[in-house]
Amino acid sequence: MVIINLKLLSGYGLQQSTLQELKRESSVKRVDFEEGYINIYLDGLKKEVLRSYSVTLEEEEAVRNLRPAVVKVYDYYQTSDEAVADYSSPCAERDDVNDLLLERSEPPRSTSIKLKPD
């Protein structure tokens, strides 16, 4: 069994339809959403087979100096077999631009993340 552990970006929340979409994937056994984290449980992964899973996050609160968050993919039974990567929002902007956005009333922005395990 393989687990994809995705930490949400600061100020972002999970779009609820994302959970339902993930659960419909045939290779997904279970999806857990805990405060600030999504855990996706898979039957397994094969090196020669490319799998893609999409997660959509919505900005709930503007955050200055948004830092990347971590995606960790690991074997449930052998946790030393792991891959770790950072991701950030393509909607994240420089601080001076964020100052302007805070002054305006804009609808929440969203970002989609595609996970492609190696």
Short mmCIF file of C-alpha atoms in Angstrom, two decimals:
data_model
loop_
_atom_site.label_atom_id
_atom_site.label_comp_id
_atom_site.label_asym_id
_atom_site.label_seq_id
_atom_site.Cartn_x
_atom_site.Cartn_y
_atom_site.Cartn_z
CA MET A 1 0.00 0.00 0.00
CA VAL A 2 1.20 3.50 -0.88
CA ILE A 3 0.22 6.72 0.86
CA ILE A 4 0.29 10.19 -0.65
CA ASN A 5 0.43 12.72 2.19
CA LEU A 6 -0.28 16.26 1.04
CA LYS A 7 0.05 19.23 3.39
CA LEU A 8 -2.25 22.09 2.43
CA LEU A 9 -0.77 25.49 1.70
CA SER A 10 -1.22 28.07 4.46
CA GLY A 11 -4.46 29.96 3.98
CA TYR A 12 -5.89 27.36 1.59
CA GLY A 13 -8.71 24.86 2.08
CA LEU A 14 -9.72 21.76 0.20
CA GLN A 15 -12.48 22.07 -2.37
CA GLN A 16 -15.03 19.48 -1.20
CA SER A 17 -15.69 18.02 -4.66
CA THR A 18 -12.02 16.99 -4.73
CA LEU A 19 -12.59 14.28 -2.11
CA GLN A 20 -15.43 12.74 -4.12
CA GLU A 21 -13.37 12.81 -7.33
CA LEU A 22 -10.44 11.08 -5.62
CA LYS A 23 -12.69 8.39 -4.13
CA ARG A 24 -13.98 7.54 -7.63
CA GLU A 25 -10.46 6.67 -8.82
CA SER A 26 -10.16 2.88 -9.11
CA SER A 27 -6.66 2.78 -7.60
CA VAL A 28 -7.65 4.84 -4.52
CA LYS A 29 -8.62 2.70 -1.54
CA ARG A 30 -9.32 5.49 0.92
CA VAL A 31 -9.02 9.27 1.34
CA ASP A 32 -8.67 10.95 4.74
CA PHE A 33 -8.83 14.67 5.30
CA GLU A 34 -7.43 15.88 8.60
CA GLU A 35 -6.78 19.46 9.62
CA GLY A 36 -4.32 20.73 7.04
CA TYR A 37 -3.51 17.33 5.46
CA ILE A 38 -4.91 14.96 2.86
CA ASN A 39 -3.91 11.29 2.94
CA ILE A 40 -4.61 9.27 -0.21
CA TYR A 41 -4.25 5.49 0.20
CA LEU A 42 -3.44 3.52 -2.95
CA ASP A 43 -3.24 -0.21 -3.64
CA GLY A 44 0.25 0.35 -5.00
CA LEU A 45 2.27 2.01 -7.73
CA LYS A 46 4.32 0.58 -10.57
CA LYS A 47 7.32 2.41 -11.99
CA GLU A 48 6.29 1.91 -15.59
CA VAL A 49 2.69 3.09 -15.06
CA LEU A 50 2.04 6.83 -14.82
CA ARG A 51 -0.79 7.79 -12.44
CA SER A 52 -2.16 11.28 -11.97
CA TYR A 53 -4.35 12.53 -9.10
CA SER A 54 -5.81 16.03 -8.98
CA VAL A 55 -6.51 18.07 -5.86
CA THR A 56 -8.10 21.52 -5.96
CA LEU A 57 -7.43 24.00 -3.16
CA GLU A 58 -9.23 27.29 -2.59
CA GLU A 59 -7.68 30.34 -1.00
CA GLU A 60 -9.58 31.03 2.21
CA GLU A 61 -7.30 33.68 3.63
CA ALA A 62 -4.61 35.80 2.00
CA VAL A 63 -1.17 34.85 3.28
CA ARG A 64 1.91 36.97 2.80
CA ASN A 65 5.18 35.27 1.89
CA LEU A 66 3.40 32.01 1.08
CA ARG A 67 5.83 29.15 1.60
CA PRO A 68 5.76 25.90 -0.37
CA ALA A 69 4.04 22.90 1.20
CA VAL A 70 5.17 19.28 1.10
CA VAL A 71 3.87 16.22 -0.72
CA LYS A 72 5.23 12.94 0.59
CA VAL A 73 4.70 9.58 -1.15
CA TYR A 74 5.71 6.50 0.81
CA ASP A 75 5.22 2.77 1.21
CA TYR A 76 2.93 2.05 4.16
CA TYR A 77 4.85 -1.10 5.12
CA GLN A 78 8.34 0.25 4.43
CA THR A 79 8.28 3.93 5.32
CA SER A 80 11.93 4.37 4.34
CA ASP A 81 10.80 4.01 0.69
CA GLU A 82 9.65 7.56 0.15
CA ALA A 83 9.69 10.53 -2.18
CA VAL A 84 9.23 14.11 -1.01
CA ALA A 85 8.51 17.20 -3.10
CA ASP A 86 7.50 20.81 -2.47
CA TYR A 87 4.68 22.56 -4.27
CA SER A 88 3.34 26.08 -4.28
CA SER A 89 0.35 27.87 -5.71
CA PRO A 90 0.63 29.39 -9.16
CA CYS A 91 -1.73 32.03 -7.71
CA ALA A 92 0.85 33.06 -5.10
CA GLU A 93 2.22 36.48 -5.81
CA ARG A 94 4.88 38.83 -4.56
CA ASP A 95 4.31 40.68 -1.29
CA ASP A 96 3.71 44.09 -2.88
CA VAL A 97 1.00 42.55 -5.07
CA ASN A 98 -0.51 40.77 -2.06
CA ASP A 99 -0.77 44.14 -0.28
CA LEU A 100 -2.90 45.39 -3.17
CA LEU A 101 -5.05 42.24 -3.14
CA LEU A 102 -5.76 42.63 0.57
CA GLU A 103 -7.13 46.11 -0.08
CA ARG A 104 -9.55 44.88 -2.76
CA SER A 105 -12.46 42.57 -2.24
CA GLU A 106 -11.89 39.66 -4.61
CA PRO A 107 -13.42 36.20 -4.71
CA PRO A 108 -11.21 33.40 -3.38
CA ARG A 109 -8.62 32.08 -5.79
CA SER A 110 -8.11 28.39 -6.30
CA THR A 111 -5.24 26.21 -7.43
CA SER A 112 -5.12 22.66 -8.70
CA ILE A 113 -2.35 20.24 -7.95
CA LYS A 114 -1.62 17.19 -10.09
CA LEU A 115 0.28 14.46 -8.32
CA LYS A 116 2.38 12.29 -10.62
CA PRO A 117 4.34 9.74 -8.56
CA ASP A 118 7.56 8.49 -10.18
#
